[in-house]
Amino acid sequence: MRNVVLGAAGVAAALLGHMVLSRTMAEGTPTLHVFLLAVLFGALTKGEIFGAVMGTCCGLAADSLSIGVFGLSGFSMTVVGFVAGLAAKRVNVLPFVRNAAFLYLMTALDLVLWGLWARLTVGQPIGALKNLLLTRPLVTALVGAAAFAVFRWWRKRYGR
Amino acid sequence: MPLLPREKKSIRIFAGLVVLQIVLISFQVPLGSRPSVIEKAVFTVLTPVQHGGSAVFRFLGRLWRVYVYHVQIERQNQDLRRESFMLRQENAGLRRDVERYRSAEEMRASLSRARKRVRIASVVSLDPLTYKSSLVIDRGRNAGVKKDMVVLDRFGSLVGRVVEPVSPTEAAVQLITDEASGVGVVIAGDKGVGVLSGDGTGACRLKYILSTMKGIVPGDEVFTSGFDGIFPPGLHVGRVVSVGSDEGLFKSLRVQPQFRFRDLGRLAVLLQDGEEVDREGRGGR
């Protein structure tokens, strides 16, 4: 039950984060993937199953806000959530630099999976990937690593 | 090495989720751009979260301004902003009418109709996945918004059209900068008629302008032609920024849209004929 509440809170936080981003930095909205950050956060803290379920929920939420094919992002984020959860069990990705590199890889993986899947299933033009492939992983990784660092600091100081 | 029961369970759940996504995509692909029932349901359930958050965000911003400035000044300012928004829409409509050489009576009637036909909407969120493709507005079926209604920015320039899903309180808008969009356009001065679509980078490509068309230069204004049956003629779309070489049958033209992405806070939805509502009507401004 606690995991369900945490998952729902994660999706709601991603939705609100995306709304704030849309209102404050419209030009850069797609470069920071807040839905993926919520998935990776869940995967790193709760494991691969939680990551995969979060990937499905956040992916479908992102799909519903986009006019592309419904389910494309759900698929890529489910895979990324599962892979991130598995990898985090085997490798320590908590230090800042390693964390940023890990988030960079996972964001790039999501983008590539999404692009390939879109191309394969519906032949969707993926011209936008040219711009996003460089900026989105970098921005998402840096912001995500900073958020993780703040979260770890907060938990160390105030958590149980 | 044999898998542990927990690992087997993880893989089973993961495989189930992946199959679920594939089933969803399989349902969606034959529907084309029409959203599936599941997508409509997810959209209807989730967008109110953002809509509510957006309202709180606006409320906090307004509260801050009210505390910092004087209450009455703020109120006056809001009225003036609303008036200025409407005047810009009227101005854009007027310019369109002048270009079509309408009589004074027709223009007056058209202006009063235009006032009733504009529904002001705020942007709730932008497309999280692709670059400058779509956005969600805080007006839906309850405010008379329907599929294929035209959306303009606050200066009256074309932004896009309403697409599905349209929920009771929110609607999705496809931007003209989306790669899958298509707008029938004409280059000012009758220099050519073509179709405009996005190039995935925030600019647009103007297609099907024959290489034999002469005199097109960077800076030429582009307006809707009305030939597509969705966008009314005469809406300002953008301007030509580059003209490619004439090697093929068609020219390669790049158009910079007139609307600016960072100015998309408030938009005007043009209600279709017969959809006129009073200013104080339901879902009013």
Coordinates of C-alpha atoms in Angstrom, one line a residue:
Chain A
M1 CA 0.0 0.0 0.0
R2 CA 2.8 2.4 0.9
N3 CA 4.4 1.7 -2.5
V4 CA 1.2 2.5 -4.3
V5 CA 0.9 5.9 -2.4
L6 CA 4.6 6.6 -3.1
G7 CA 4.1 5.7 -6.8
A8 CA 1.0 7.9 -7.1
A9 CA 2.9 10.8 -5.3
G10 CA 5.7 10.3 -7.8
V11 CA 3.4 10.6 -10.8
A12 CA 1.6 13.6 -9.3
A13 CA 5.0 15.3 -8.6
A14 CA 6.1 14.6 -12.1
L15 CA 2.9 16.1 -13.5
L16 CA 3.2 19.2 -11.3
G17 CA 7.0 19.5 -12.0
H18 CA 6.2 19.4 -15.7
M19 CA 3.5 22.0 -15.4
V20 CA 5.8 24.4 -13.5
L21 CA 8.5 23.8 -16.2
S22 CA 6.0 24.5 -19.0
R23 CA 5.1 27.8 -17.3
T24 CA 8.6 29.0 -16.4
M25 CA 10.9 27.8 -19.2
A26 CA 8.8 27.0 -22.2
E27 CA 11.7 26.8 -24.7
G28 CA 13.5 24.2 -22.6
T29 CA 10.6 22.0 -21.5
P30 CA 11.5 18.9 -23.5
T31 CA 15.2 19.1 -22.5
L32 CA 14.4 18.2 -18.8
H33 CA 12.5 15.0 -18.7
V34 CA 10.8 15.2 -15.3
F35 CA 8.7 12.1 -15.9
L36 CA 11.9 10.0 -16.5
L37 CA 13.5 11.5 -13.4
A38 CA 10.5 10.3 -11.3
V39 CA 11.0 6.8 -12.8
L40 CA 14.7 6.8 -12.1
F41 CA 14.2 8.1 -8.6
G42 CA 11.8 5.2 -8.0
A43 CA 14.0 2.6 -9.6
L44 CA 17.1 3.7 -7.6
T45 CA 15.4 3.9 -4.3
K46 CA 12.9 1.0 -4.5
G47 CA 14.2 -1.5 -7.1
E48 CA 13.5 -2.8 -10.6
I49 CA 9.8 -3.8 -10.1
F50 CA 8.9 -0.4 -8.7
G51 CA 11.0 1.3 -11.5
A52 CA 9.2 -0.7 -14.2
V53 CA 5.7 0.1 -12.8
M54 CA 6.6 3.7 -12.4
G55 CA 7.9 3.7 -15.9
T56 CA 4.6 2.4 -17.2
C57 CA 2.6 5.0 -15.2
C58 CA 4.8 8.0 -15.9
G59 CA 5.3 6.9 -19.5
L60 CA 1.6 6.7 -20.2
A61 CA 1.1 10.0 -18.4
A62 CA 3.7 11.6 -20.6
D63 CA 2.1 9.9 -23.7
S64 CA -1.3 11.4 -22.8
L65 CA 0.2 14.9 -22.7
S66 CA 1.9 14.4 -26.1
I67 CA 0.1 13.9 -29.5
G68 CA 2.3 11.0 -30.5
V69 CA 1.4 7.3 -30.4
F70 CA 0.0 6.4 -27.0
G71 CA 2.2 3.7 -25.4
L72 CA 5.6 4.6 -27.0
S73 CA 7.0 6.4 -24.0
G74 CA 5.3 3.9 -21.7
F75 CA 7.3 1.2 -23.4
S76 CA 10.7 3.0 -23.3
M77 CA 10.3 4.2 -19.7
T78 CA 9.2 0.7 -18.5
V79 CA 12.4 -0.8 -19.9
V80 CA 14.5 2.1 -18.6
G81 CA 12.9 1.8 -15.1
F82 CA 13.6 -1.9 -15.0
V83 CA 17.1 -1.7 -16.3
A84 CA 17.9 1.2 -13.9
G85 CA 16.6 -0.8 -10.9
L86 CA 18.6 -3.8 -11.8
A87 CA 21.8 -1.9 -12.5
A88 CA 21.5 0.1 -9.3
K89 CA 21.5 -3.2 -7.4
R90 CA 24.8 -4.2 -8.9
V91 CA 26.7 -0.9 -9.1
N92 CA 26.9 1.9 -6.6
V93 CA 25.5 4.9 -8.5
L94 CA 25.0 7.2 -5.5
P95 CA 28.2 9.4 -5.7
F96 CA 27.4 12.6 -7.6
V97 CA 29.5 12.1 -10.7
R98 CA 28.6 8.4 -11.1
N99 CA 25.0 9.3 -10.5
A100 CA 25.1 12.0 -13.2
A101 CA 26.8 9.6 -15.6
F102 CA 24.2 6.9 -14.8
L103 CA 21.3 9.3 -15.3
Y104 CA 22.9 10.4 -18.6
L105 CA 23.1 6.9 -19.9
M106 CA 19.5 6.0 -18.8
T107 CA 18.1 9.2 -20.4
A108 CA 19.9 8.5 -23.6
L109 CA 18.7 4.9 -23.5
D110 CA 15.1 6.1 -23.1
L111 CA 15.4 8.6 -26.0
V112 CA 17.0 6.0 -28.3
L113 CA 14.4 3.3 -27.4
W114 CA 11.6 5.8 -27.9
G115 CA 12.9 7.0 -31.2
L116 CA 13.6 3.5 -32.6
W117 CA 10.2 2.2 -31.3
A118 CA 8.4 5.2 -32.9
R119 CA 10.2 4.6 -36.2
L120 CA 9.6 0.9 -36.1
T121 CA 5.9 0.9 -35.2
V122 CA 4.4 3.9 -37.0
G123 CA 7.3 5.3 -39.1
Q124 CA 7.0 8.5 -37.0
P125 CA 9.4 11.2 -38.1
I126 CA 12.0 11.7 -35.5
G127 CA 13.7 14.9 -36.6
A128 CA 13.2 16.3 -33.1
L129 CA 15.7 13.7 -31.8
K130 CA 18.5 15.5 -33.5
N131 CA 18.2 18.4 -31.1
L132 CA 17.2 16.4 -28.0
L133 CA 19.9 13.7 -28.2
L134 CA 22.6 16.2 -27.1
T135 CA 20.7 18.3 -24.7
R136 CA 18.1 16.1 -22.9
P137 CA 20.4 13.5 -21.4
L138 CA 22.8 16.2 -20.3
V139 CA 20.2 18.5 -18.7
T140 CA 18.3 15.7 -17.1
A141 CA 21.4 14.0 -15.7
L142 CA 22.7 17.2 -14.1
V143 CA 19.4 18.3 -12.7
G144 CA 18.6 14.8 -11.5
A145 CA 22.0 14.2 -9.9
A146 CA 21.6 17.5 -8.1
A147 CA 18.2 16.6 -6.9
F148 CA 19.5 13.1 -5.7
A149 CA 22.3 14.8 -3.8
V150 CA 19.9 17.2 -2.1
F151 CA 17.6 14.2 -1.3
R152 CA 20.4 12.2 0.2
W153 CA 21.6 15.2 2.2
W154 CA 18.1 15.8 3.5
R155 CA 17.6 12.1 4.4
K156 CA 20.9 12.0 6.2
R157 CA 20.1 15.0 8.2
Y158 CA 16.4 14.6 8.9
G159 CA 15.5 11.1 7.9
R160 CA 15.3 8.1 10.2
Chain B
M1 CA 23.2 -19.9 -12.7
P2 CA 19.5 -20.5 -11.9
L3 CA 17.4 -17.4 -11.2
L4 CA 16.1 -16.7 -7.7
P5 CA 12.3 -16.8 -7.2
R6 CA 12.3 -13.0 -6.6
E7 CA 14.2 -12.4 -9.9
K8 CA 11.8 -14.7 -11.7
K9 CA 8.9 -12.6 -10.3
S10 CA 10.6 -9.4 -11.4
I11 CA 11.1 -10.7 -14.9
R12 CA 7.5 -11.9 -15.1
I13 CA 6.2 -8.5 -14.0
F14 CA 8.5 -6.7 -16.4
A15 CA 7.4 -8.9 -19.3
G16 CA 3.8 -8.3 -18.4
L17 CA 4.3 -4.6 -18.5
V18 CA 6.1 -4.7 -21.8
V19 CA 3.3 -6.8 -23.3
L20 CA 0.8 -4.2 -22.0
Q21 CA 2.6 -1.4 -23.8
I22 CA 2.8 -3.4 -27.0
V23 CA -1.0 -4.1 -26.8
L24 CA -1.7 -0.4 -26.2
I25 CA 0.5 0.6 -29.2
S26 CA -1.3 -2.1 -31.3
F27 CA -4.6 -0.6 -30.4
Q28 CA -3.4 2.9 -31.2
V29 CA -1.7 2.3 -34.6
P30 CA -4.8 1.5 -36.6
L31 CA -6.6 4.5 -35.0
G32 CA -4.0 6.9 -36.5
S33 CA -4.2 10.3 -34.8
R34 CA -7.5 9.4 -33.1
P35 CA -6.8 8.7 -29.4
S36 CA -7.9 5.4 -28.0
V37 CA -10.4 5.1 -25.1
I38 CA -7.5 4.4 -22.7
E39 CA -5.6 7.5 -23.8
K40 CA -8.7 9.6 -23.4
A41 CA -9.3 8.2 -19.9
V42 CA -5.6 8.8 -18.9
F43 CA -5.8 12.4 -20.3
T44 CA -9.1 13.1 -18.6
V45 CA -7.8 11.8 -15.2
L46 CA -4.4 13.3 -15.2
T47 CA -4.7 16.7 -16.8
P48 CA -6.9 18.1 -14.0
V49 CA -3.9 17.5 -11.7
Q50 CA -1.9 19.9 -13.9
H51 CA -4.8 22.2 -14.4
G52 CA -5.3 22.4 -10.6
G53 CA -1.5 22.9 -10.1
S54 CA -1.6 25.6 -12.8
A55 CA -4.4 27.3 -11.0
V56 CA -2.6 27.2 -7.7
F57 CA 0.6 28.5 -9.5
R58 CA -1.4 31.4 -11.0
F59 CA -3.1 32.1 -7.7
L60 CA 0.2 32.2 -5.8
G61 CA 1.7 34.5 -8.5
R62 CA -1.4 36.8 -8.3
L63 CA -1.2 36.8 -4.5
W64 CA 2.4 37.9 -4.7
R65 CA 1.7 40.6 -7.1
V66 CA -1.3 41.8 -5.0
Y67 CA 0.9 42.1 -2.0
V68 CA 3.7 43.8 -3.8
Y69 CA 1.6 46.3 -5.7
H70 CA -1.5 48.0 -4.9
V71 CA -4.8 45.9 -5.2
Q72 CA -6.6 48.4 -7.4
I73 CA -3.6 48.9 -9.7
E74 CA -3.4 45.2 -10.1
R75 CA -7.1 45.0 -10.9
Q76 CA -6.9 47.8 -13.4
N77 CA -3.9 46.1 -14.9
Q78 CA -5.7 42.8 -15.3
D79 CA -8.6 44.6 -17.0
L80 CA -6.3 46.4 -19.3
R81 CA -4.5 43.2 -20.2
R82 CA -7.8 41.5 -20.9
E83 CA -8.9 44.5 -23.0
S84 CA -5.5 44.6 -24.8
F85 CA -5.8 40.9 -25.5
M86 CA -9.2 41.3 -27.1
L87 CA -8.1 44.4 -29.0
R88 CA -5.1 42.5 -30.5
Q89 CA -7.5 39.8 -31.6
E90 CA -9.8 42.4 -33.1
N91 CA -6.9 44.1 -34.7
A92 CA -5.8 40.9 -36.3
G93 CA -9.3 40.2 -37.5
L94 CA -9.6 43.8 -38.9
R95 CA -6.4 43.4 -40.8
R96 CA -7.6 40.1 -42.2
D97 CA -10.9 41.8 -43.3
V98 CA -9.1 44.8 -44.8
E99 CA -7.0 42.5 -46.8
R100 CA -10.1 40.9 -48.1
Y101 CA -11.6 44.3 -49.1
R102 CA -14.8 44.0 -47.0
S103 CA -17.3 46.8 -46.8
A104 CA -17.5 48.8 -43.5
E105 CA -20.8 47.3 -42.5
E106 CA -19.5 43.8 -43.0
M107 CA -16.3 44.7 -41.0
R108 CA -18.4 46.1 -38.1
A109 CA -20.6 43.0 -38.0
S110 CA -17.5 40.7 -38.3
L111 CA -15.8 42.5 -35.4
S112 CA -18.7 42.1 -33.1
R113 CA -19.0 38.4 -34.0
A114 CA -15.2 38.0 -33.5
R115 CA -15.5 39.3 -30.0
K116 CA -18.0 36.6 -29.2
R117 CA -16.1 33.9 -31.0
V118 CA -12.9 34.2 -29.1
R119 CA -12.4 32.0 -26.1
I120 CA -9.3 32.9 -24.0
A121 CA -7.3 29.9 -22.7
S122 CA -4.2 29.4 -20.6
V123 CA -1.5 26.9 -21.4
V124 CA -1.5 24.1 -18.8
S125 CA 1.5 22.2 -20.1
L126 CA 3.7 21.7 -23.1
D127 CA 4.6 18.5 -24.9
P128 CA 7.0 16.6 -22.6
L129 CA 8.4 14.3 -25.2
T130 CA 9.0 16.1 -28.5
Y131 CA 10.2 19.6 -29.3
K132 CA 7.5 22.2 -29.9
S133 CA 4.8 19.7 -31.1
S134 CA 1.8 20.2 -28.9
L135 CA 0.4 21.7 -25.7
V136 CA -2.6 21.3 -23.3
I137 CA -4.9 24.3 -22.7
D138 CA -7.3 24.8 -19.7
R139 CA -10.5 25.0 -21.8
G140 CA -12.4 21.9 -23.0
R141 CA -15.8 20.7 -24.0
N142 CA -17.5 22.7 -21.2
A143 CA -16.2 25.9 -22.7
G144 CA -17.4 25.0 -26.2
V145 CA -13.9 23.9 -27.4
K146 CA -14.0 21.2 -30.1
K147 CA -11.6 19.4 -32.4
D148 CA -10.1 21.4 -35.3
M149 CA -10.8 24.8 -33.7
V150 CA -8.1 27.3 -34.6
V151 CA -5.8 28.6 -31.9
L152 CA -4.0 32.0 -32.0
D153 CA -1.5 33.7 -29.9
R154 CA -2.2 37.0 -28.1
F155 CA -1.2 38.9 -31.2
G156 CA -3.5 37.0 -33.4
S157 CA -0.9 34.9 -35.2
L158 CA -1.6 31.2 -35.9
V159 CA -0.4 28.8 -33.3
G160 CA -2.2 25.5 -34.2
R161 CA -5.5 23.7 -33.9
V162 CA -7.3 21.7 -31.3
V163 CA -6.9 18.0 -31.6
E164 CA -8.2 15.1 -29.6
P165 CA -8.2 14.3 -26.8
V166 CA -10.6 17.0 -25.6
S167 CA -11.8 16.5 -22.1
P168 CA -14.5 18.5 -20.3
T169 CA -12.0 21.0 -18.9
E170 CA -8.8 20.6 -21.0
A171 CA -7.9 20.1 -24.7
A172 CA -4.8 19.2 -26.6
V173 CA -3.5 21.6 -29.3
Q174 CA -1.3 20.6 -32.2
L175 CA 1.2 23.3 -33.0
I176 CA 2.1 24.3 -36.6
T177 CA 5.7 23.5 -35.7
D178 CA 4.8 19.8 -35.3
E179 CA 6.3 17.6 -38.0
A180 CA 2.9 15.9 -38.5
S181 CA 0.9 19.1 -38.9
G182 CA -0.2 20.6 -42.2
V183 CA -1.5 24.1 -43.0
G184 CA -2.5 25.4 -46.3
V185 CA -0.6 28.7 -46.8
V186 CA 0.0 31.5 -49.3
I187 CA 3.0 33.7 -49.6
A188 CA 2.0 37.4 -49.6
G189 CA 1.9 39.0 -53.0
D190 CA 0.6 35.8 -54.6
K191 CA 4.1 34.4 -54.9
G192 CA 3.0 30.8 -54.3
V193 CA 0.6 28.5 -52.5
G194 CA 1.8 25.5 -50.5
V195 CA 1.6 23.4 -47.4
L196 CA 3.4 24.3 -44.2
S197 CA 4.5 21.8 -41.6
G198 CA 7.0 21.7 -38.7
D199 CA 10.6 20.6 -39.1
G200 CA 11.0 19.3 -35.6
T201 CA 13.3 22.1 -34.5
G202 CA 10.7 24.8 -33.8
A203 CA 10.7 26.2 -37.4
C204 CA 8.6 25.2 -40.4
R205 CA 9.1 23.9 -43.9
L206 CA 7.0 25.3 -46.8
K207 CA 6.3 22.5 -49.2
Y208 CA 5.0 22.2 -52.8
I209 CA 6.1 25.6 -54.0
L210 CA 7.1 25.0 -57.6
S211 CA 10.7 25.8 -58.5
T212 CA 9.3 28.0 -61.4
M213 CA 7.8 30.4 -58.9
K214 CA 9.9 33.6 -59.0
G215 CA 10.5 36.5 -56.6
I216 CA 10.3 34.6 -53.3
V217 CA 12.9 36.2 -50.9
P218 CA 13.6 35.9 -47.2
G219 CA 11.3 38.2 -45.3
D220 CA 8.2 37.4 -47.3
E221 CA 5.1 37.1 -45.1
V222 CA 3.2 33.8 -45.0
F223 CA -0.6 33.7 -44.4
T224 CA -3.2 30.9 -44.3
S225 CA -4.8 30.2 -47.6
G226 CA -8.0 28.6 -46.3
F227 CA -7.7 25.8 -48.8
D228 CA -7.3 23.1 -46.1
G229 CA -10.8 23.7 -44.8
I230 CA -9.6 24.1 -41.2
F231 CA -7.8 27.3 -40.9
P232 CA -9.6 30.5 -42.1
P233 CA -7.8 32.5 -44.8
G234 CA -5.6 35.5 -43.9
L235 CA -4.2 34.4 -40.6
H236 CA -0.6 35.5 -40.1
V237 CA 1.6 32.4 -39.9
G238 CA 5.2 33.6 -40.2
R239 CA 7.9 34.8 -42.6
V240 CA 10.2 33.1 -45.0
V241 CA 13.8 32.9 -43.6
S242 CA 15.6 31.0 -46.2
V243 CA 15.1 29.9 -49.8
G244 CA 16.9 26.8 -50.9
S245 CA 18.3 25.9 -54.3
D246 CA 15.8 25.1 -57.1
E247 CA 17.2 21.7 -58.0
G248 CA 14.1 19.6 -57.8
L249 CA 10.5 20.2 -58.8
F250 CA 9.8 22.2 -55.7
K251 CA 11.6 25.0 -53.8
S252 CA 13.0 24.3 -50.4
L253 CA 11.7 27.0 -48.1
R254 CA 12.1 27.5 -44.4
V255 CA 9.6 29.6 -42.5
Q256 CA 9.9 31.1 -39.0
P257 CA 6.6 31.0 -37.2
Q258 CA 5.3 34.4 -36.1
F259 CA 4.3 33.1 -32.6
R260 CA 7.1 33.0 -30.0
F261 CA 7.2 29.9 -27.7
R262 CA 7.9 31.9 -24.6
D263 CA 4.8 34.1 -25.3
L264 CA 2.4 31.2 -25.2
G265 CA 1.0 31.8 -21.7
R266 CA -2.4 32.9 -23.0
L267 CA -4.0 31.8 -26.2
A268 CA -7.2 32.6 -28.2
V269 CA -9.4 29.7 -29.4
L270 CA -11.6 30.7 -32.3
L271 CA -15.0 29.1 -31.8
Q272 CA -16.6 27.8 -35.0
D273 CA -19.6 29.5 -36.6
G274 CA -22.7 28.8 -34.6
E275 CA -20.6 28.4 -31.4
E276 CA -20.9 32.0 -30.4
V277 CA -21.2 32.5 -26.6
D278 CA -21.9 35.5 -24.5
R279 CA -19.0 37.1 -22.7
E280 CA -20.4 36.0 -19.4
G281 CA -21.4 32.6 -20.8
R282 CA -20.4 29.2 -19.5
G283 CA -16.6 28.8 -19.0
G284 CA -16.5 32.6 -19.5
R285 CA -13.3 34.6 -19.6

